[in-house]
Amino acid sequence: MSATASSKTRSAARSIRWRRIGVMDVGSNSVRLVVYDVRGRAMQPRFNEKVLAGLGRGLSATGKLHAEGVELALSALARFASITRAQKVESLFAFATAAVREAADGKEFVDRVKKETGVVLRVLTGADEARFAAEGVLAGTPGVDGVAGDLGGSSLELARLISGRYEGGSTYPLGPLALDAGAGFNEEKVAARAKELLGSAPELKKSGDVFFAVGGAWRTIGTLHMELTRAPLHMLQNYEMDAQKLLPLMSDIMAGKKYGDVLQEIAKRRASTIPYAAAVLKAVIEAGKFKTVMISSYGVREGIIFDSLDAAERLEDPLDAGLEALIVDEQAAEFGRALAEWASEAAPYTLHARLSSAACRLVDIGALLHPDHRADLAFDLVARAPLPGLNHRDRAALALAVSSRFKRGVHNDVSDKLLDANLAGRARALGALMRLAADFSGRSAALLKHSRLTCDGDTLTLKVATPYRALVSESVERRLQHAADELDMDYALTS
């Protein structure tokens, strides 16, 4: 599925400065610090560290936080506080979730954290968690419909998403630590408990086709699925899985007869929680009758940052914000914007407007690399770039267009497997047009404006202002012919 264009593009003239924002997430299983560089709606992690403190271990039996986990968490938070000061973090969002919220000694822990580290923890309610998880999904994938589910150590938050808006949510005691009765994983009992609690979940009634899975345990399942299916693009953000075909894998994980070694390698210390996560995901899919499970790397942490943005920033297209953060050279940015407008004349025959514009703005990525390798490296850079608002198919098309700006006949396993022949041809055609524009203008926005592209379905025409006809070299005419060939059209050069 693709993100919809429900957000607005920021004016090129508007200057947005970088802000450094820290998020401390005190969960039931882990304590994590992520430091982001934030520019408008673009969030780029620059530091990410977690400690598996296990605050919620034994909580259901004792009603209190795990004593050893408390000391581990305090030690981690003291370290994190020092790091945020050294990183010159401007804004710090520190919060705790289900374990601290539900423990009898939760307030005592919050007070100790403030006294010993100076960090003031906000204890989120279940409704807060559901809303911020939904906001996180929407920060990375705007305009979507479905249900977001954030599985933490002690709880599961479900949130309804309708036309890119959060429409309410609830919390359920279905985290691995809450389901663990102390005797190890019992498939029958855990599955029955998940089915019981989710059978009446309002978020799963008329829930839509897509379930957005948030949380480390479900990311591990996504990684396992990638390994088993040999997914061409190993990137978790917006990774899509057929929900019904996923059910047998969940059953295998729960039975514990397969994939133990692989899970141990992927999840390490989290491996023991994965059967619980599989049981809950299976129950969610069955109760919600979902067609697709999409992994979201954006969750509560990103949702809290997104919630803090002003109204104009929240309406930006996250892809546009990501591009502005990625392209720091102003001359390259100016040429990319001019190229996007110039190439729009061929829009019916290349990629759709949002992707075409993004490809044009990335025209210079890889330009300074060695010419023997720049096409392949540009493909990899774009396919794996920190650009939100893209599914894997979008990434493949974008990467193929940009790499085709450097070389004819680009083939890559990612695009070969994710794109059909028509879409791949459109991406290559756009790349050929980008190459034509770059060669004609010397990658100058000022010179590019002295030419105009027209495309009527039969003929690709480059019209050049008479005083600038000298810019049309033999190489430029060859690029024009190549672009016409990619479009399966004739070509013409006029003044």
CSV table of C-alpha atoms in Angstrom, one decimal:
chain,number,residue,atom,x,y,z
A,1,MET,CA,0.0,0.0,0.0
A,2,SER,CA,1.1,3.6,-0.6
A,3,ALA,CA,0.9,6.6,1.6
A,4,THR,CA,-1.7,9.0,0.3
A,5,ALA,CA,-1.0,12.6,-0.5
A,6,SER,CA,-3.0,13.9,2.4
A,7,SER,CA,-0.1,16.1,3.6
A,8,LYS,CA,1.3,19.3,2.2
A,9,THR,CA,4.6,20.2,0.6
A,10,ARG,CA,6.7,22.8,2.4
A,11,SER,CA,7.6,25.9,0.5
A,12,ALA,CA,11.1,25.8,-0.8
A,13,ALA,CA,11.6,29.3,0.5
A,14,ARG,CA,10.8,28.4,4.1
A,15,SER,CA,13.9,27.9,6.3
A,16,ILE,CA,13.6,25.2,9.0
A,17,ARG,CA,16.4,24.8,11.4
A,18,TRP,CA,17.6,21.5,12.9
A,19,ARG,CA,16.5,20.7,16.5
A,20,ARG,CA,18.1,18.0,18.6
A,21,ILE,CA,15.4,16.1,20.5
A,22,GLY,CA,15.9,13.2,23.0
A,23,VAL,CA,13.4,10.6,23.9
A,24,MET,CA,13.8,8.3,27.0
A,25,ASP,CA,11.5,5.4,26.9
A,26,VAL,CA,11.2,3.4,30.1
A,27,GLY,CA,9.3,0.3,29.1
A,28,SER,CA,8.3,-2.9,30.9
A,29,ASN,CA,11.2,-4.8,29.3
A,30,SER,CA,13.7,-2.2,28.0
A,31,VAL,CA,14.9,1.3,28.8
A,32,ARG,CA,16.0,3.2,25.7
A,33,LEU,CA,17.4,6.6,24.7
A,34,VAL,CA,17.0,7.8,21.1
A,35,VAL,CA,18.5,11.2,20.2
A,36,TYR,CA,17.0,12.6,17.0
A,37,ASP,CA,17.9,15.5,14.7
A,38,VAL,CA,14.5,16.9,13.7
A,39,ARG,CA,14.0,19.3,10.9
A,40,GLY,CA,10.3,20.0,10.3
A,41,ARG,CA,8.7,16.6,10.1
A,42,ALA,CA,11.9,14.8,9.3
A,43,MET,CA,13.3,12.8,12.3
A,44,GLN,CA,16.7,11.3,11.9
A,45,PRO,CA,18.1,9.2,14.8
A,46,ARG,CA,21.7,10.0,15.6
A,47,PHE,CA,22.0,7.9,18.8
A,48,ASN,CA,20.0,4.9,19.8
A,49,GLU,CA,20.8,2.7,22.8
A,50,LYS,CA,18.7,0.3,24.9
A,51,VAL,CA,19.2,-1.7,28.1
A,52,LEU,CA,17.0,-4.7,28.8
A,53,ALA,CA,16.2,-3.9,32.4
A,54,GLY,CA,13.1,-6.1,32.7
A,55,LEU,CA,11.2,-3.7,35.0
A,56,GLY,CA,8.0,-5.6,34.5
A,57,ARG,CA,9.3,-9.1,35.2
A,58,GLY,CA,7.1,-10.8,37.8
A,59,LEU,CA,4.8,-7.7,38.1
A,60,SER,CA,1.7,-9.8,37.6
A,61,ALA,CA,2.7,-12.0,40.6
A,62,THR,CA,4.2,-9.4,43.0
A,63,GLY,CA,2.5,-6.1,42.0
A,64,LYS,CA,5.9,-4.4,42.1
A,65,LEU,CA,8.7,-3.6,39.8
A,66,HIS,CA,11.5,-6.1,39.5
A,67,ALA,CA,14.2,-5.1,42.1
A,68,GLU,CA,17.2,-5.8,39.9
A,69,GLY,CA,15.4,-4.2,37.0
A,70,VAL,CA,15.0,-1.0,39.0
A,71,GLU,CA,18.7,-0.7,39.6
A,72,LEU,CA,19.5,-1.5,36.0
A,73,ALA,CA,17.0,1.2,34.8
A,74,LEU,CA,18.3,3.8,37.2
A,75,SER,CA,21.9,3.2,36.0
A,76,ALA,CA,20.8,3.4,32.4
A,77,LEU,CA,18.9,6.6,32.9
A,78,ALA,CA,21.8,8.2,34.7
A,79,ARG,CA,24.0,7.4,31.7
A,80,PHE,CA,21.4,8.6,29.3
A,81,ALA,CA,21.1,11.9,31.1
A,82,SER,CA,24.8,12.5,30.7
A,83,ILE,CA,24.6,11.7,27.0
A,84,THR,CA,21.7,14.0,26.4
A,85,ARG,CA,23.7,16.8,28.1
A,86,ALA,CA,26.8,16.1,26.0
A,87,GLN,CA,24.7,15.8,22.8
A,88,LYS,CA,23.2,19.3,23.6
A,89,VAL,CA,19.7,18.0,23.4
A,90,GLU,CA,17.3,21.0,23.3
A,91,SER,CA,14.1,19.1,24.2
A,92,LEU,CA,13.8,15.9,26.2
A,93,PHE,CA,10.7,13.7,26.3
A,94,ALA,CA,11.1,11.1,29.0
A,95,PHE,CA,8.2,8.7,29.7
A,96,ALA,CA,7.3,5.4,31.3
A,97,THR,CA,4.7,2.9,30.2
A,98,ALA,CA,2.7,0.0,31.5
A,99,ALA,CA,5.0,-1.5,34.2
A,100,VAL,CA,5.6,1.8,36.0
A,101,ARG,CA,2.0,2.8,35.5
A,102,GLU,CA,0.6,-0.4,37.1
A,103,ALA,CA,3.2,-1.2,39.8
A,104,ALA,CA,2.4,-0.4,43.4
A,105,ASP,CA,5.9,1.1,43.7
A,106,GLY,CA,5.7,3.0,40.4
A,107,LYS,CA,5.6,6.4,42.0
A,108,GLU,CA,8.5,5.6,44.2
A,109,PHE,CA,10.5,4.6,41.1
A,110,VAL,CA,9.6,7.9,39.3
A,111,ASP,CA,10.7,9.9,42.4
A,112,ARG,CA,14.0,8.0,42.6
A,113,VAL,CA,14.7,8.7,38.9
A,114,LYS,CA,14.1,12.4,39.4
A,115,LYS,CA,16.3,12.5,42.6
A,116,GLU,CA,19.2,10.4,41.3
A,117,THR,CA,19.3,11.4,37.6
A,118,GLY,CA,17.4,14.7,37.3
A,119,VAL,CA,15.1,13.1,34.7
A,120,VAL,CA,11.4,13.8,35.1
A,121,LEU,CA,9.4,10.8,33.9
A,122,ARG,CA,5.9,11.2,32.5
A,123,VAL,CA,3.9,8.1,33.2
A,124,LEU,CA,1.7,7.5,30.2
A,125,THR,CA,-1.8,6.2,30.5
A,126,GLY,CA,-2.9,3.4,28.3
A,127,ALA,CA,-4.9,5.9,26.2
A,128,ASP,CA,-1.7,8.0,25.9
A,129,GLU,CA,0.2,5.0,24.6
A,130,ALA,CA,-2.4,4.1,22.0
A,131,ARG,CA,-2.6,7.7,20.8
A,132,PHE,CA,1.1,8.2,20.5
A,133,ALA,CA,1.6,4.8,18.8
A,134,ALA,CA,-1.0,5.9,16.3
A,135,GLU,CA,0.7,9.3,15.8
A,136,GLY,CA,4.0,7.5,15.3
A,137,VAL,CA,2.5,5.3,12.5
A,138,LEU,CA,0.9,8.4,10.9
A,139,ALA,CA,4.2,10.3,11.2
A,140,GLY,CA,5.8,7.8,8.9
A,141,THR,CA,2.8,6.7,6.8
A,142,PRO,CA,0.3,9.6,6.4
A,143,GLY,CA,-3.3,9.3,5.3
A,144,VAL,CA,-3.7,5.6,6.0
A,145,ASP,CA,-6.6,3.5,7.2
A,146,GLY,CA,-6.4,0.5,9.5
A,147,VAL,CA,-5.4,-0.4,13.1
A,148,ALA,CA,-2.1,0.4,14.8
A,149,GLY,CA,-1.0,-2.1,17.4
A,150,ASP,CA,2.0,-1.4,19.8
A,151,LEU,CA,3.1,-4.5,21.7
A,152,GLY,CA,5.3,-3.6,24.7
A,153,GLY,CA,6.6,-5.8,27.5
A,154,SER,CA,3.4,-5.6,29.6
A,155,SER,CA,0.7,-4.3,27.3
A,156,LEU,CA,-0.8,-4.1,23.8
A,157,GLU,CA,-2.2,-0.8,22.6
A,158,LEU,CA,-4.6,-0.8,19.7
A,159,ALA,CA,-5.7,2.3,17.9
A,160,ARG,CA,-8.1,2.9,15.0
A,161,LEU,CA,-6.8,5.0,12.0
A,162,ILE,CA,-9.3,6.4,9.6
A,163,SER,CA,-8.2,8.6,6.7
A,164,GLY,CA,-4.9,9.4,8.5
A,165,ARG,CA,-6.6,10.4,11.8
A,166,TYR,CA,-6.4,8.7,15.2
A,167,GLU,CA,-10.0,7.7,16.1
A,168,GLY,CA,-9.6,6.2,19.5
A,169,GLY,CA,-7.8,3.2,21.1
A,170,SER,CA,-7.5,1.0,24.2
A,171,THR,CA,-4.9,-0.9,26.1
A,172,TYR,CA,-4.8,-4.7,26.8
A,173,PRO,CA,-2.6,-6.7,29.3
A,174,LEU,CA,-1.1,-8.8,26.5
A,175,GLY,CA,2.6,-8.0,26.6
A,176,PRO,CA,4.9,-11.0,27.0
A,177,LEU,CA,5.7,-10.2,30.6
A,178,ALA,CA,2.0,-9.9,31.5
A,179,LEU,CA,1.2,-13.2,29.8
A,180,ASP,CA,4.1,-15.1,31.4
A,181,ALA,CA,2.8,-16.9,34.5
A,182,GLY,CA,6.3,-17.9,35.5
A,183,ALA,CA,6.3,-21.4,34.1
A,184,GLY,CA,7.4,-20.6,30.6
A,185,PHE,CA,5.4,-20.3,27.4
A,186,ASN,CA,2.2,-22.4,27.3
A,187,GLU,CA,0.8,-22.2,23.8
A,188,GLU,CA,-2.7,-23.2,24.7
A,189,LYS,CA,-3.2,-20.9,27.6
A,190,VAL,CA,-1.5,-17.8,26.0
A,191,ALA,CA,-3.6,-18.2,22.8
A,192,ALA,CA,-6.8,-18.6,24.8
A,193,ARG,CA,-6.0,-15.5,26.8
A,194,ALA,CA,-5.3,-13.4,23.7
A,195,LYS,CA,-8.4,-14.6,22.0
A,196,GLU,CA,-10.5,-13.9,25.1
A,197,LEU,CA,-9.3,-10.3,25.4
A,198,LEU,CA,-9.3,-9.4,21.8
A,199,GLY,CA,-12.6,-11.0,20.9
A,200,SER,CA,-14.5,-8.0,22.0
A,201,ALA,CA,-11.9,-5.3,21.2
A,202,PRO,CA,-13.8,-2.4,19.5
A,203,GLU,CA,-10.7,-1.5,17.4
A,204,LEU,CA,-10.9,-4.8,15.7
A,205,LYS,CA,-14.5,-4.4,14.5
A,206,LYS,CA,-14.7,-3.0,11.0
A,207,SER,CA,-10.9,-2.6,11.4
A,208,GLY,CA,-9.9,-2.2,7.7
A,209,ASP,CA,-7.5,-4.2,5.7
A,210,VAL,CA,-4.1,-3.3,7.2
A,211,PHE,CA,-2.7,-3.9,10.7
A,212,PHE,CA,0.3,-1.7,11.5
A,213,ALA,CA,2.6,-3.6,13.8
A,214,VAL,CA,4.7,-1.6,16.3
A,215,GLY,CA,7.2,-2.8,18.8
A,216,GLY,CA,10.5,-4.7,19.0
A,217,ALA,CA,9.0,-8.2,19.3
A,218,TRP,CA,6.9,-7.8,16.2
A,219,ARG,CA,9.9,-6.2,14.4
A,220,THR,CA,11.8,-9.4,15.1
A,221,ILE,CA,9.0,-11.4,13.5
A,222,GLY,CA,9.2,-9.1,10.5
A,223,THR,CA,12.9,-9.7,10.3
A,224,LEU,CA,12.4,-13.5,10.5
A,225,HIS,CA,9.8,-13.3,7.7
A,226,MET,CA,12.3,-11.3,5.6
A,227,GLU,CA,14.9,-14.0,6.1
A,228,LEU,CA,12.6,-16.9,5.3
A,229,THR,CA,11.1,-15.3,2.2
A,230,ARG,CA,14.4,-13.8,1.0
A,231,ALA,CA,12.8,-10.4,0.8
A,232,PRO,CA,14.7,-8.3,-1.8
A,233,LEU,CA,14.9,-5.2,0.4
A,234,HIS,CA,15.9,-5.8,4.0
A,235,MET,CA,14.2,-2.7,5.6
A,236,LEU,CA,11.6,-3.0,8.3
A,237,GLN,CA,9.9,0.3,7.8
A,238,ASN,CA,6.7,-0.3,5.9
A,239,TYR,CA,7.6,-3.9,5.3
A,240,GLU,CA,4.3,-5.7,4.2
A,241,MET,CA,3.3,-9.3,4.8
A,242,ASP,CA,0.3,-11.2,3.7
A,243,ALA,CA,-1.7,-11.6,6.9
A,244,GLN,CA,-3.3,-14.9,6.1
A,245,LYS,CA,0.0,-16.4,4.9
A,246,LEU,CA,1.6,-15.2,8.1
A,247,LEU,CA,-0.6,-17.3,10.3
A,248,PRO,CA,1.3,-20.6,9.8
A,249,LEU,CA,4.5,-18.9,10.7
A,250,MET,CA,3.0,-17.7,13.9
A,251,SER,CA,1.8,-21.2,14.7
A,252,ASP,CA,5.3,-22.6,14.0
A,253,ILE,CA,6.9,-20.0,16.3
A,254,MET,CA,4.4,-20.8,19.1
A,255,ALA,CA,5.0,-24.5,18.7
A,256,GLY,CA,8.7,-23.9,19.2
A,257,LYS,CA,9.6,-26.6,16.6
A,258,LYS,CA,11.2,-24.4,14.0
A,259,TYR,CA,13.4,-21.3,13.7
A,260,GLY,CA,14.7,-21.4,17.3
A,261,ASP,CA,18.3,-20.9,16.1
A,262,VAL,CA,17.3,-18.1,13.7
A,263,LEU,CA,15.3,-16.3,16.3
A,264,GLN,CA,18.1,-16.6,18.8
A,265,GLU,CA,20.4,-15.0,16.3
A,266,ILE,CA,17.9,-12.2,15.4
A,267,ALA,CA,16.4,-11.5,18.8
A,268,LYS,CA,19.2,-12.5,21.2
A,269,ARG,CA,17.9,-11.7,24.7
A,270,ARG,CA,14.4,-11.0,23.4
A,271,ALA,CA,14.1,-14.5,21.9
A,272,SER,CA,12.0,-15.9,24.8
A,273,THR,CA,9.3,-13.2,24.3
A,274,ILE,CA,8.8,-14.0,20.6
A,275,PRO,CA,6.3,-16.9,21.0
A,276,TYR,CA,4.1,-14.6,23.1
A,277,ALA,CA,4.3,-11.9,20.4
A,278,ALA,CA,3.4,-14.5,17.8
A,279,ALA,CA,0.4,-15.7,19.8
A,280,VAL,CA,-0.9,-12.1,20.2
A,281,LEU,CA,-0.3,-11.2,16.5
A,282,LYS,CA,-2.1,-14.4,15.4
A,283,ALA,CA,-5.1,-13.5,17.6
A,284,VAL,CA,-5.1,-9.9,16.2
A,285,ILE,CA,-5.1,-11.1,12.6
A,286,GLU,CA,-7.9,-13.6,13.2
A,287,ALA,CA,-10.1,-11.1,15.2
A,288,GLY,CA,-9.5,-8.2,12.8
A,289,LYS,CA,-9.6,-10.3,9.6
A,290,PHE,CA,-6.7,-8.3,8.2
A,291,LYS,CA,-5.3,-8.8,4.8
A,292,THR,CA,-1.9,-7.1,5.3
A,293,VAL,CA,0.4,-6.7,8.3
A,294,MET,CA,2.8,-3.8,7.8
A,295,ILE,CA,5.7,-3.3,10.1
A,296,SER,CA,6.1,0.3,11.4
A,297,SER,CA,9.5,1.3,12.8
A,298,TYR,CA,7.8,4.5,13.9
A,299,GLY,CA,6.0,4.2,17.2
A,300,VAL,CA,5.4,5.9,20.5
A,301,ARG,CA,8.7,7.7,20.5
A,302,GLU,CA,8.2,9.2,17.1
A,303,GLY,CA,4.5,9.8,17.9
A,304,ILE,CA,5.5,12.0,20.9
A,305,ILE,CA,7.8,14.1,18.7
A,306,PHE,CA,5.1,14.3,16.0
A,307,ASP,CA,2.6,15.5,18.6
A,308,SER,CA,5.0,18.3,19.6
A,309,LEU,CA,5.2,19.7,16.1
A,310,ASP,CA,3.3,22.8,15.0
A,311,ALA,CA,0.2,22.4,12.8
A,312,ALA,CA,2.0,23.4,9.6
A,313,GLU,CA,4.8,20.8,10.2
A,314,ARG,CA,2.3,18.1,10.9
A,315,LEU,CA,0.7,18.7,7.5
A,316,GLU,CA,3.9,18.3,5.6
A,317,ASP,CA,4.4,15.3,3.4
A,318,PRO,CA,7.0,13.3,5.4
A,319,LEU,CA,8.8,12.3,2.1
A,320,ASP,CA,9.2,16.0,1.3
A,321,ALA,CA,10.5,16.7,4.8
A,322,GLY,CA,12.9,13.8,4.5
A,323,LEU,CA,14.2,15.0,1.2
A,324,GLU,CA,14.9,18.5,2.5
A,325,ALA,CA,16.8,17.0,5.4
A,326,LEU,CA,18.8,14.7,3.1
A,327,ILE,CA,19.8,17.2,0.4
A,328,VAL,CA,21.9,19.7,2.2
A,329,ASP,CA,23.6,21.3,-0.9
A,330,GLU,CA,21.5,24.3,-1.9
A,331,GLN,CA,22.6,24.3,-5.5
A,332,ALA,CA,21.7,20.6,-5.8
A,333,ALA,CA,18.4,21.3,-4.1
A,334,GLU,CA,17.6,24.2,-6.4
A,335,PHE,CA,18.4,22.1,-9.5
A,336,GLY,CA,16.3,19.2,-8.2
A,337,ARG,CA,13.3,21.5,-7.7
A,338,ALA,CA,13.7,23.0,-11.2
A,339,LEU,CA,14.1,19.5,-12.7
A,340,ALA,CA,10.9,18.3,-11.0
A,341,GLU,CA,8.9,21.0,-12.7
A,342,TRP,CA,10.7,20.5,-16.1
A,343,ALA,CA,10.1,16.8,-16.1
A,344,SER,CA,6.4,17.1,-15.1
A,345,GLU,CA,5.6,17.6,-18.8
A,346,ALA,CA,6.2,13.9,-19.2
A,347,ALA,CA,4.3,12.9,-16.1
A,348,PRO,CA,1.7,10.6,-17.8
A,349,TYR,CA,4.5,8.5,-19.1
A,350,THR,CA,6.8,8.2,-16.0
A,351,LEU,CA,6.2,7.8,-12.3
A,352,HIS,CA,3.3,9.4,-10.5
A,353,ALA,CA,3.9,13.0,-9.5
A,354,ARG,CA,5.0,12.4,-5.9
A,355,LEU,CA,7.7,9.9,-6.8
A,356,SER,CA,8.7,11.7,-9.9
A,357,SER,CA,9.3,14.9,-7.9
A,358,ALA,CA,11.3,13.0,-5.3
A,359,ALA,CA,13.5,11.3,-7.9
A,360,CYS,CA,14.2,14.7,-9.5
A,361,ARG,CA,15.2,16.2,-6.2
A,362,LEU,CA,17.6,13.3,-5.6
A,363,VAL,CA,19.2,13.8,-9.1
A,364,ASP,CA,22.6,14.7,-7.6
A,365,ILE,CA,22.8,11.9,-5.1
A,366,GLY,CA,25.8,9.8,-6.1
A,367,ALA,CA,27.1,12.4,-8.6
A,368,LEU,CA,30.4,12.7,-6.8
A,369,LEU,CA,31.0,9.0,-6.6
A,370,HIS,CA,33.3,7.0,-9.0
A,371,PRO,CA,31.7,6.9,-12.4
A,372,ASP,CA,32.2,3.1,-12.7
A,373,HIS,CA,30.0,2.5,-9.6
A,374,ARG,CA,27.8,5.5,-9.1
A,375,ALA,CA,24.7,4.0,-10.7
A,376,ASP,CA,24.8,0.9,-8.4
A,377,LEU,CA,25.7,3.0,-5.3
A,378,ALA,CA,23.0,5.6,-6.0
A,379,PHE,CA,20.5,2.7,-6.2
A,380,ASP,CA,21.5,1.4,-2.8
A,381,LEU,CA,21.6,4.9,-1.3
A,382,VAL,CA,18.1,5.8,-2.4
A,383,ALA,CA,16.5,2.4,-1.7
A,384,ARG,CA,17.8,2.5,1.9
A,385,ALA,CA,17.7,6.2,2.5
A,386,PRO,CA,16.0,7.5,5.7
A,387,LEU,CA,12.9,8.7,3.8
A,388,PRO,CA,9.5,8.1,5.4
A,389,GLY,CA,6.2,7.8,3.6
A,390,LEU,CA,7.4,5.1,1.2
A,391,ASN,CA,6.5,1.5,0.8
A,392,HIS,CA,9.1,-1.0,-0.6
A,393,ARG,CA,7.7,-0.8,-4.1
A,394,ASP,CA,8.0,3.0,-4.0
A,395,ARG,CA,11.6,2.8,-2.8
A,396,ALA,CA,12.5,0.4,-5.6
A,397,ALA,CA,10.9,2.7,-8.3
A,398,LEU,CA,12.6,5.7,-6.8
A,399,ALA,CA,16.0,4.0,-6.7
A,400,LEU,CA,15.7,2.7,-10.2
A,401,ALA,CA,14.9,6.2,-11.6
A,402,VAL,CA,17.8,7.8,-9.8
A,403,SER,CA,20.3,5.1,-10.8
A,404,SER,CA,19.1,5.3,-14.4
A,405,ARG,CA,20.1,8.9,-14.4
A,406,PHE,CA,23.7,7.7,-14.4
A,407,LYS,CA,23.5,4.6,-16.7
A,408,ARG,CA,21.4,2.8,-19.2
A,409,GLY,CA,19.9,-0.6,-18.6
A,410,VAL,CA,20.3,-0.6,-14.8
A,411,HIS,CA,19.2,-3.9,-13.2
A,412,ASN,CA,19.0,-4.6,-9.5
A,413,ASP,CA,17.6,-7.5,-7.6
A,414,VAL,CA,15.4,-5.2,-5.6
A,415,SER,CA,13.7,-3.5,-8.5
A,416,ASP,CA,13.6,-6.7,-10.6
A,417,LYS,CA,11.6,-8.5,-7.9
A,418,LEU,CA,9.4,-5.6,-6.7
A,419,LEU,CA,8.5,-3.8,-9.9
A,420,ASP,CA,6.5,-5.1,-12.9
A,421,ALA,CA,7.8,-4.3,-16.4
A,422,ASN,CA,5.6,-1.3,-16.9
A,423,LEU,CA,6.6,0.5,-13.7
A,424,ALA,CA,10.3,-0.4,-14.2
A,425,GLY,CA,10.0,1.1,-17.7
A,426,ARG,CA,8.5,4.3,-16.4
A,427,ALA,CA,11.2,4.6,-13.7
A,428,ARG,CA,14.0,4.1,-16.4
A,429,ALA,CA,12.3,6.7,-18.6
A,430,LEU,CA,12.3,9.2,-15.9
A,431,GLY,CA,15.9,8.5,-15.2
A,432,ALA,CA,16.7,9.1,-18.9
A,433,LEU,CA,14.9,12.4,-18.7
A,434,MET,CA,16.9,13.4,-15.6
A,435,ARG,CA,20.1,12.5,-17.4
A,436,LEU,CA,19.1,14.6,-20.4
A,437,ALA,CA,18.3,17.6,-18.2
A,438,ALA,CA,21.6,17.3,-16.2
A,439,ASP,CA,23.7,17.1,-19.4
A,440,PHE,CA,21.9,19.9,-21.1
A,441,SER,CA,22.1,22.4,-18.2
A,442,GLY,CA,25.3,21.3,-16.5
A,443,ARG,CA,23.1,20.7,-13.5
A,444,SER,CA,22.1,24.4,-13.3
A,445,ALA,CA,18.6,25.5,-12.6
A,446,ALA,CA,19.3,28.8,-14.3
A,447,LEU,CA,20.2,27.1,-17.6
A,448,LEU,CA,17.6,24.5,-17.5
A,449,LYS,CA,14.8,27.1,-17.6
A,450,HIS,CA,15.9,28.0,-21.1
A,451,SER,CA,14.6,24.7,-22.4
A,452,ARG,CA,11.1,23.1,-22.3
A,453,LEU,CA,10.1,19.5,-22.6
A,454,THR,CA,6.9,18.4,-24.3
A,455,CYS,CA,5.5,14.9,-24.7
A,456,ASP,CA,2.3,14.1,-26.6
A,457,GLY,CA,2.5,10.3,-26.5
A,458,ASP,CA,4.1,10.0,-29.9
A,459,THR,CA,7.0,12.5,-29.8
A,460,LEU,CA,9.3,13.7,-27.1
A,461,THR,CA,10.3,17.2,-27.9
A,462,LEU,CA,13.0,19.4,-26.4
A,463,LYS,CA,12.6,23.1,-27.2
A,464,VAL,CA,15.6,25.2,-26.6
A,465,ALA,CA,15.6,29.0,-26.5
A,466,THR,CA,17.6,30.2,-29.6
A,467,PRO,CA,20.3,32.2,-27.7
A,468,TYR,CA,21.1,29.0,-25.8
A,469,ARG,CA,21.2,26.6,-28.7
A,470,ALA,CA,24.9,26.1,-28.1
A,471,LEU,CA,24.1,24.1,-25.0
A,472,VAL,CA,22.8,21.3,-27.3
A,473,SER,CA,25.9,19.2,-27.8
A,474,GLU,CA,26.1,15.8,-29.5
A,475,SER,CA,25.9,14.2,-26.1
A,476,VAL,CA,22.7,16.1,-25.3
A,477,GLU,CA,21.1,15.0,-28.6
A,478,ARG,CA,22.1,11.4,-27.8
A,479,ARG,CA,20.5,11.7,-24.3
A,480,LEU,CA,17.3,13.0,-25.9
A,481,GLN,CA,17.2,10.0,-28.3
A,482,HIS,CA,17.8,7.6,-25.4
A,483,ALA,CA,14.9,9.2,-23.4
A,484,ALA,CA,12.6,8.9,-26.4
A,485,ASP,CA,13.6,5.2,-26.8
A,486,GLU,CA,12.8,4.5,-23.2
A,487,LEU,CA,9.4,6.2,-23.7
A,488,ASP,CA,8.9,4.3,-27.0
A,489,MET,CA,8.5,7.6,-28.9
A,490,ASP,CA,10.1,9.6,-31.7
A,491,TYR,CA,12.1,12.7,-30.7
A,492,ALA,CA,12.4,16.2,-31.9
A,493,LEU,CA,14.8,19.1,-31.1
A,494,THR,CA,13.4,22.6,-31.8
A,495,SER,CA,14.1,26.2,-31.0
